[in-house]
Amino acid sequence: KVKGPLPPPQEPPGDAFDIRTVDQFDPGRSLSFARELFATFELSYADTSLLTGYVGRDIVQLGHYYAMTRFGCALDCNDPHFNGVDGILGLGLPDAALASIPTPLLFAISNDRGGLEGANYINERPLHQRKFAFLSTAFSGELQLGGYD
């Protein structure tokens, strides 16, 4: 049995994740990005944090899966844990989302029509199973698409 408080987690050897060193999404550098007029969102979480932003659309790629889809571009949050975060991508069920929130990315990349209704291209490599696993620690994270290991 452990007596007393647990020691703080130790950072693994190697480079730790630092939000300041990653390439963030820049809508101005994308040839296919479009902001959806009058489409904004406001999300409140159980910890009282509030995230606001607007809805955009672009081709989103995760590994070799991609789709033209809508996603949230974050503008403001009252929680410092969101500092440096530039957007959100949903992985939940569409029926559970608010009407102002775009269809979750998991559903867009598993659609052989490429995501958005009426898209004029066919997704050549759709995700065949709408399953995912997400693991996160204080120092790293992993997203597995199409199943879990």
XYZ file of N, CA, C and O in Angstrom:
596
model
N 0.832 -1.178 0.000
C 0.000 0.000 0.000
C 0.873 1.237 0.000
O 1.926 1.282 0.617
N 0.369 2.263 -0.664
C 1.078 3.538 -0.736
C 0.657 4.396 0.443
O -0.522 4.533 0.730
N 1.638 4.953 1.119
C 1.344 5.852 2.235
C 1.674 7.273 1.826
O 2.698 7.522 1.220
N 0.803 8.178 2.143
C 1.038 9.581 1.826
C 0.630 9.905 0.402
O 0.156 9.051 -0.341
N 0.829 11.150 -0.013
C 0.434 11.565 -1.360
C 1.337 10.944 -2.415
O 2.509 10.655 -2.168
N 0.771 10.728 -3.576
C 1.547 10.195 -4.695
C 2.477 11.264 -5.225
O 2.143 12.448 -5.228
N 3.652 10.871 -5.701
C 4.568 11.864 -6.273
C 3.986 12.401 -7.581
O 3.198 11.731 -8.238
N 4.373 13.618 -7.995
C 3.870 14.161 -9.254
C 4.378 13.320 -10.422
O 5.428 12.685 -10.321
N 3.626 13.303 -11.537
C 4.081 12.514 -12.691
C 5.404 13.037 -13.214
O 5.661 14.241 -13.203
N 6.248 12.136 -13.623
C 7.560 12.496 -14.137
C 7.486 12.610 -15.657
O 6.873 11.788 -16.317
N 8.111 13.642 -16.189
C 8.147 13.830 -17.634
C 9.004 12.735 -18.256
O 10.104 12.445 -17.782
N 8.494 12.096 -19.332
C 9.288 11.044 -19.966
C 10.519 11.639 -20.648
O 10.543 12.834 -20.952
N 11.536 10.805 -20.877
C 12.718 11.321 -21.563
C 12.353 11.767 -22.978
O 11.411 11.274 -23.574
N 13.094 12.699 -23.519
C 12.815 13.192 -24.868
C 12.041 14.494 -24.814
O 11.836 15.086 -23.767
N 11.612 14.932 -25.971
C 10.914 16.207 -26.076
C 9.480 16.083 -25.604
O 8.746 15.198 -26.018
N 9.071 16.983 -24.741
C 7.689 17.045 -24.269
C 6.885 17.926 -25.221
O 7.429 18.789 -25.907
N 5.590 17.711 -25.271
C 4.718 18.516 -26.110
C 4.706 19.956 -25.609
O 4.600 20.221 -24.422
N 4.824 20.874 -26.529
C 4.777 22.295 -26.200
C 3.927 22.985 -27.256
O 4.295 23.025 -28.434
N 2.767 23.520 -26.855
C 1.828 24.138 -27.790
C 2.480 25.265 -28.590
O 2.100 25.551 -29.715
N 3.519 25.874 -28.038
C 4.181 26.991 -28.724
C 5.034 26.545 -29.902
O 5.469 27.376 -30.695
N 5.310 25.236 -30.034
C 6.196 24.756 -31.078
C 5.479 24.020 -32.195
O 6.120 23.541 -33.125
N 4.167 23.913 -32.144
C 3.439 23.177 -33.186
C 2.939 24.136 -34.258
O 2.728 25.320 -34.013
N 2.751 23.616 -35.461
C 2.161 24.404 -36.534
C 0.667 24.488 -36.303
O -0.016 23.465 -36.276
N 0.174 25.687 -36.130
C -1.253 25.865 -35.935
C -1.926 26.146 -37.265
O -1.298 26.611 -38.216
N -3.214 25.853 -37.304
C -3.994 26.085 -38.500
C -4.106 27.584 -38.766
O -4.457 28.355 -37.878
N -3.774 27.990 -39.980
C -3.869 29.389 -40.379
C -4.809 29.448 -41.578
O -4.413 29.093 -42.691
N -6.054 29.888 -41.384
C -6.997 29.922 -42.502
C -6.488 30.715 -43.701
O -6.810 30.392 -44.842
N -5.670 31.723 -43.470
C -5.145 32.544 -44.557
C -4.170 31.813 -45.455
O -3.918 32.237 -46.585
N -3.593 30.716 -44.983
C -2.637 29.947 -45.785
C -3.294 28.801 -46.537
O -2.639 28.116 -47.318
N -4.578 28.563 -46.319
C -5.285 27.470 -46.980
C -5.994 27.960 -48.240
O -6.701 28.967 -48.208
N -5.825 27.242 -49.326
C -6.497 27.602 -50.573
C -7.955 27.156 -50.589
O -8.736 27.618 -51.418
N -8.334 26.250 -49.685
C -9.693 25.703 -49.707
C -10.544 26.102 -48.504
O -11.699 25.720 -48.406
N -10.001 26.902 -47.583
C -10.761 27.293 -46.401
C -11.840 28.304 -46.754
O -11.635 29.204 -47.560
N -13.001 28.153 -46.120
C -14.075 29.138 -46.251
C -14.748 29.287 -44.893
O -15.076 28.289 -44.242
N -14.929 30.527 -44.465
C -15.661 30.789 -43.225
C -17.142 30.782 -43.556
O -17.570 31.366 -44.545
N -17.927 30.093 -42.734
C -19.368 30.050 -42.951
C -19.984 31.298 -42.330
O -19.867 31.519 -41.122
N -20.610 32.092 -43.159
C -21.194 33.345 -42.703
C -22.248 33.105 -41.635
O -23.079 32.197 -41.761
N -22.209 33.898 -40.610
C -23.188 33.883 -39.519
C -23.197 32.575 -38.724
O -24.124 32.341 -37.965
N -22.208 31.707 -38.915
C -22.148 30.443 -38.173
C -21.122 30.575 -37.056
O -19.927 30.593 -37.304
N -21.606 30.697 -35.829
C -20.738 30.800 -34.665
C -21.118 29.707 -33.674
O -22.149 29.054 -33.822
N -20.285 29.516 -32.678
C -20.622 28.539 -31.645
C -20.176 29.064 -30.289
O -19.304 29.934 -30.190
N -20.798 28.521 -29.277
C -20.463 28.814 -27.894
C -20.637 27.517 -27.122
O -21.723 26.959 -27.083
N -19.549 27.012 -26.563
C -19.584 25.766 -25.807
C -19.248 26.034 -24.356
O -18.240 26.670 -24.055
N -20.092 25.537 -23.470
C -19.781 25.641 -22.043
C -19.565 24.232 -21.512
O -20.264 23.302 -21.904
N -18.581 24.094 -20.661
C -18.201 22.795 -20.120
C -18.546 22.729 -18.636
O -18.792 23.749 -17.989
N -18.531 21.522 -18.100
C -18.898 21.303 -16.700
C -17.984 22.049 -15.731
O -18.403 22.378 -14.630
N -16.743 22.312 -16.131
C -15.820 23.034 -15.244
C -15.992 24.554 -15.336
O -15.156 25.295 -14.870
N -17.040 25.014 -15.977
C -17.426 26.414 -16.194
C -16.585 27.129 -17.251
O -16.740 28.334 -17.434
N -15.722 26.427 -17.958
C -15.008 27.083 -19.052
C -15.978 27.311 -20.211
O -16.932 26.559 -20.408
N -15.724 28.357 -20.962
C -16.580 28.757 -22.071
C -15.692 29.011 -23.281
O -14.745 29.797 -23.218
N -15.991 28.337 -24.383
C -15.224 28.449 -25.615
C -16.136 29.020 -26.689
O -17.243 28.529 -26.887
N -15.689 30.068 -27.380
C -16.483 30.674 -28.446
C -15.648 30.757 -29.716
O -14.413 30.799 -29.673
N -16.336 30.790 -30.846
C -15.638 30.892 -32.116
C -16.600 30.891 -33.283
O -17.796 31.117 -33.127
N -16.057 30.600 -34.449
C -16.868 30.560 -35.669
C -16.648 29.234 -36.387
O -15.700 28.503 -36.114
N -17.532 28.932 -37.317
C -17.470 27.678 -38.063
C -16.838 27.940 -39.429
O -17.182 28.907 -40.114
N -15.886 27.099 -39.782
C -15.246 27.162 -41.090
C -15.317 25.802 -41.751
O -15.725 24.817 -41.128
N -14.946 25.758 -43.001
C -14.876 24.475 -43.711
C -13.589 24.409 -44.501
O -13.105 25.410 -45.014
N -13.046 23.206 -44.542
C -11.797 22.989 -45.265
C -11.583 21.487 -45.392
O -12.322 20.690 -44.803
N -10.565 21.115 -46.121
C -10.189 19.708 -46.205
C -9.335 19.417 -44.975
O -8.320 20.068 -44.749
N -9.776 18.469 -44.173
C -9.071 18.076 -42.959
C -8.479 16.697 -43.202
O -9.162 15.800 -43.688
N -7.208 16.530 -42.868
C -6.536 15.254 -43.063
C -5.961 14.758 -41.746
O -5.300 15.500 -41.031
N -6.254 13.504 -41.431
C -5.665 12.802 -40.287
C -5.029 11.535 -40.841
O -5.728 10.612 -41.235
N -3.714 11.513 -40.915
C -3.047 10.379 -41.531
C -3.425 10.325 -42.998
O -3.328 11.321 -43.704
N -3.900 9.158 -43.473
C -4.329 9.091 -44.873
C -5.848 9.206 -45.025
O -6.384 8.949 -46.087
N -6.545 9.607 -43.972
C -7.981 9.862 -44.039
C -8.198 11.367 -44.173
O -7.531 12.155 -43.499
N -9.115 11.750 -45.044
C -9.378 13.169 -45.228
C -10.834 13.388 -45.610
O -11.517 12.471 -46.057
N -11.292 14.612 -45.419
C -12.654 14.971 -45.798
C -12.783 16.481 -45.852
O -12.125 17.202 -45.100
N -13.637 16.946 -46.732
C -14.059 18.346 -46.701
C -15.127 18.401 -45.620
O -16.147 17.720 -45.709
N -14.862 19.150 -44.572
C -15.777 19.146 -43.437
C -15.811 20.506 -42.753
O -14.985 21.367 -43.023
N -16.767 20.667 -41.888
C -16.910 21.883 -41.090
C -16.271 21.640 -39.727
O -16.290 20.525 -39.214
N -15.704 22.689 -39.138
C -15.088 22.572 -37.818
C -15.106 23.918 -37.135
O -15.310 24.959 -37.766
N -14.902 23.888 -35.839
C -14.915 25.108 -35.053
C -13.554 25.759 -34.989
O -12.553 25.105 -34.708
N -13.496 27.048 -35.270
C -12.273 27.843 -35.135
C -12.407 28.662 -33.854
O -13.279 29.535 -33.766
N -11.593 28.360 -32.879
C -11.700 29.002 -31.567
C -11.209 30.443 -31.626
O -10.171 30.729 -32.219
N -11.970 31.326 -30.990
C -11.577 32.729 -30.886
C -11.255 33.132 -29.462
O -10.359 33.931 -29.219
N -12.005 32.588 -28.491
C -11.818 33.021 -27.112
C -12.235 31.910 -26.156
O -13.168 31.150 -26.440
N -11.525 31.843 -25.029
C -11.893 30.912 -23.960
C -11.488 31.534 -22.633
O -10.433 32.176 -22.534
N -12.322 31.329 -21.629
C -12.027 31.890 -20.309
C -11.172 30.964 -19.452
O -10.957 31.225 -18.289
N -10.672 29.887 -20.016
C -9.852 28.922 -19.282
C -8.430 28.943 -19.832
O -8.224 28.735 -21.027
N -7.421 29.179 -18.994
C -6.042 29.242 -19.493
C -5.542 27.928 -20.098
O -4.579 27.933 -20.847
N -6.198 26.794 -19.821
C -5.788 25.532 -20.426
C -6.002 25.530 -21.937
O -5.439 24.722 -22.650
N -6.850 26.432 -22.436
C -7.110 26.520 -23.867
C -6.182 27.520 -24.555
O -6.280 27.711 -25.758
N -5.291 28.183 -23.809
C -4.372 29.135 -24.431
C -3.563 28.439 -25.507
O -2.970 27.388 -25.280
N -3.542 29.018 -26.685
C -2.801 28.435 -27.801
C -3.596 27.456 -28.628
O -3.165 27.066 -29.707
N -4.768 27.035 -28.175
C -5.602 26.118 -28.948
C -6.317 26.932 -30.012
O -6.889 27.979 -29.733
N -6.279 26.463 -31.261
C -6.860 27.252 -32.341
C -8.160 26.693 -32.891
O -8.767 27.286 -33.774
N -8.621 25.548 -32.418
C -9.885 25.013 -32.914
C -10.245 23.710 -32.256
O -9.512 23.194 -31.413
N -11.406 23.199 -32.646
C -11.884 21.935 -32.103
C -12.391 21.060 -33.242
O -12.910 21.551 -34.241
N -12.195 19.772 -33.107
C -12.729 18.790 -34.043
C -13.524 17.779 -33.240
O -13.004 17.194 -32.296
N -14.765 17.592 -33.598
C -15.615 16.673 -32.848
C -15.403 15.223 -33.221
O -15.149 14.890 -34.374
N -15.514 14.363 -32.242
C -15.445 12.923 -32.464
C -16.698 12.219 -31.941
O -16.807 11.017 -32.027
N -17.644 12.958 -31.389
C -18.839 12.369 -30.799
C -19.915 12.057 -31.822
O -19.714 12.132 -33.030
N -21.081 11.710 -31.314
C -22.216 11.391 -32.174
C -22.910 12.673 -32.622
O -23.136 13.573 -31.812
N -23.296 12.769 -33.898
C -23.927 14.002 -34.383
C -25.226 14.338 -33.660
O -25.511 15.508 -33.429
N -26.006 13.357 -33.278
C -27.276 13.628 -32.619
C -27.098 14.245 -31.241
O -28.007 14.873 -30.720
N -25.927 14.076 -30.636
C -25.680 14.623 -29.301
C -25.179 16.063 -29.355
O -25.126 16.735 -28.337
N -24.824 16.541 -30.541
C -24.256 17.878 -30.673
C -25.352 18.937 -30.796
O -26.487 18.637 -31.150
N -24.976 20.161 -30.496
C -25.877 21.287 -30.699
C -26.029 21.548 -32.190
O -25.149 21.222 -32.979
N -27.125 22.168 -32.575
C -27.365 22.454 -33.990
C -26.280 23.347 -34.579
O -25.960 23.252 -35.770
N -25.670 24.211 -33.769
C -24.649 25.133 -34.265
C -23.269 24.487 -34.382
O -22.348 25.099 -34.901
N -23.121 23.269 -33.899
C -21.829 22.582 -33.914
C -21.751 21.691 -35.152
O -22.674 20.953 -35.455
N -20.649 21.740 -35.907
C -20.526 20.927 -37.121
C -20.568 19.430 -36.853
O -20.310 18.969 -35.748
N -20.887 18.664 -37.893
C -20.857 17.209 -37.819
C -19.467 16.760 -37.383
O -18.462 17.269 -37.891
N -19.383 15.843 -36.447
C -18.066 15.401 -35.963
C -17.172 14.871 -37.078
O -17.637 14.237 -38.027
N -15.880 15.140 -36.960
C -14.903 14.741 -37.965
C -14.929 13.239 -38.225
O -14.785 12.805 -39.358
N -15.137 12.439 -37.194
C -15.167 10.989 -37.360
C -16.206 10.573 -38.395
O -15.985 9.667 -39.186
N -17.337 11.253 -38.433
C -18.388 10.919 -39.395
C -18.032 11.438 -40.784
O -18.372 10.822 -41.788
N -17.347 12.565 -40.863
C -16.955 13.107 -42.162
C -15.915 12.226 -42.849
O -16.020 11.973 -44.045
N -14.908 11.740 -42.119
C -13.857 10.939 -42.764
C -14.302 9.522 -43.045
O -13.639 8.802 -43.779
N -15.437 9.099 -42.494
C -15.929 7.751 -42.789
C -17.017 7.776 -43.869
O -17.590 6.754 -44.196
N -17.262 8.935 -44.453
C -18.256 9.079 -45.507
C -17.549 9.000 -46.855
O -16.631 9.776 -47.118
N -17.970 8.106 -47.740
C -17.283 7.964 -49.023
C -17.545 9.128 -49.973
O -16.919 9.242 -51.016
N -18.448 10.025 -49.628
C -18.679 11.220 -50.439
C -17.807 12.380 -49.966
O -17.964 13.491 -50.423
N -16.940 12.142 -49.021
C -15.972 13.140 -48.628
C -16.391 14.074 -47.522
O -15.721 15.035 -47.252
N -17.496 13.828 -46.883
C -17.845 14.658 -45.741
C -19.106 15.448 -45.917
O -20.176 15.008 -45.554
N -19.031 16.615 -46.510
C -20.191 17.487 -46.616
C -21.188 16.968 -47.637
O -20.821 16.442 -48.682
N -22.460 17.145 -47.316
C -23.503 16.771 -48.254
C -23.309 17.572 -49.538
O -23.041 18.762 -49.516
N -23.429 16.889 -50.670
C -23.282 17.570 -51.952
C -21.844 17.818 -52.355
O -21.586 18.534 -53.308
N -20.879 17.233 -51.654
C -19.471 17.427 -52.034
C -19.264 16.874 -53.437
O -19.835 15.855 -53.809
N -18.449 17.540 -54.209
C -18.271 17.141 -55.605
C -17.063 16.231 -55.807
O -16.495 16.202 -56.878
N -16.663 15.514 -54.813
C -15.583 14.556 -54.974
C -15.879 13.328 -54.120
O -16.696 13.367 -53.223
N -15.210 12.247 -54.452
C -15.388 10.998 -53.709
C -14.146 10.767 -52.863
O -13.023 10.883 -53.344
N -14.350 10.457 -51.599
C -13.254 10.144 -50.703
C -12.742 8.752 -51.073
O -13.435 7.759 -50.896
N -11.526 8.667 -51.594
C -10.982 7.396 -52.062
C -10.586 6.457 -50.934
O -10.478 5.263 -51.135
N -10.352 6.981 -49.745
C -9.938 6.147 -48.622
C -10.762 6.481 -47.387
O -10.221 6.992 -46.411
N -12.066 6.193 -47.415
C -12.846 6.506 -46.209
C -12.490 5.556 -45.068
O -12.059 4.414 -45.292
N -12.650 6.037 -43.872
C -12.491 5.210 -42.681
C -13.636 4.207 -42.684
O -14.794 4.584 -42.807
N -13.346 2.918 -42.586
C -14.377 1.897 -42.750
C -15.195 1.638 -41.493
O -16.314 1.160 -41.583
N -14.650 1.915 -40.338
C -15.392 1.713 -39.098
C -15.350 2.987 -38.275
O -14.294 3.577 -38.094
N -16.498 3.398 -37.792
C -16.569 4.609 -36.969
C -16.216 4.270 -35.528
O -17.036 4.330 -34.627
N -14.963 3.918 -35.351
C -14.440 3.621 -34.026
C -13.171 4.427 -33.836
O -12.424 4.660 -34.778
N -12.934 4.833 -32.608
C -11.685 5.519 -32.315
C -11.328 5.279 -30.860
O -12.161 4.920 -30.039
N -10.063 5.475 -30.564
C -9.574 5.429 -29.191
C -8.660 6.634 -29.009
O -7.925 7.017 -29.928
N -8.737 7.238 -27.848
C -7.913 8.407 -27.557
C -7.260 8.205 -26.209
O -7.923 7.871 -25.234
N -5.958 8.381 -26.157
C -5.195 8.257 -24.919
C -4.449 9.562 -24.712
O -3.833 10.091 -25.637
N -4.525 10.090 -23.525
C -3.845 11.346 -23.236
C -3.222 11.281 -21.852
O -3.823 10.770 -20.914
N -2.014 11.776 -21.763
C -1.349 11.933 -20.469
C -0.992 13.411 -20.330
O -1.289 14.212 -21.220
N -0.323 13.752 -19.279
C 0.108 15.142 -19.102
C 1.164 15.535 -20.125
O 1.417 16.715 -20.331
N 1.778 14.561 -20.787
C 2.907 14.852 -21.660
C 2.723 14.441 -23.105
O 3.510 14.826 -23.956
N 1.720 13.624 -23.427
C 1.555 13.175 -24.808
C 0.133 12.688 -25.031
O -0.659 12.578 -24.101
N -0.180 12.386 -26.268
C -1.491 11.873 -26.604
C -1.422 11.038 -27.866
O -0.464 11.117 -28.640
N -2.446 10.208 -28.068
C -2.505 9.357 -29.246
C -3.957 9.179 -29.649
O -4.820 8.968 -28.793
N -4.231 9.264 -30.940
C -5.552 9.041 -31.484
C -5.472 7.874 -32.449
O -4.657 7.904 -33.367
N -6.269 6.841 -32.225
C -6.335 5.692 -33.115
C -7.676 5.732 -33.819
O -8.720 5.847 -33.184
N -7.662 5.661 -35.153
C -8.873 5.724 -35.959
C -9.203 4.372 -36.556
O -8.305 3.623 -36.947
N -10.487 4.050 -36.647
C -10.927 2.819 -37.294
C -10.916 1.613 -36.364
O -11.150 0.497 -36.799
N -10.651 1.804 -35.110
C -10.594 0.720 -34.145
C -9.772 1.138 -32.969
O -9.536 2.328 -32.731
N -9.321 0.163 -32.227
C -8.503 0.472 -31.065
C -7.596 -0.712 -30.802
O -7.842 -1.827 -31.233
N -6.513 -0.435 -30.114
C -5.508 -1.463 -29.862
C -5.279 -1.581 -28.368
O -5.229 -0.640 -27.652
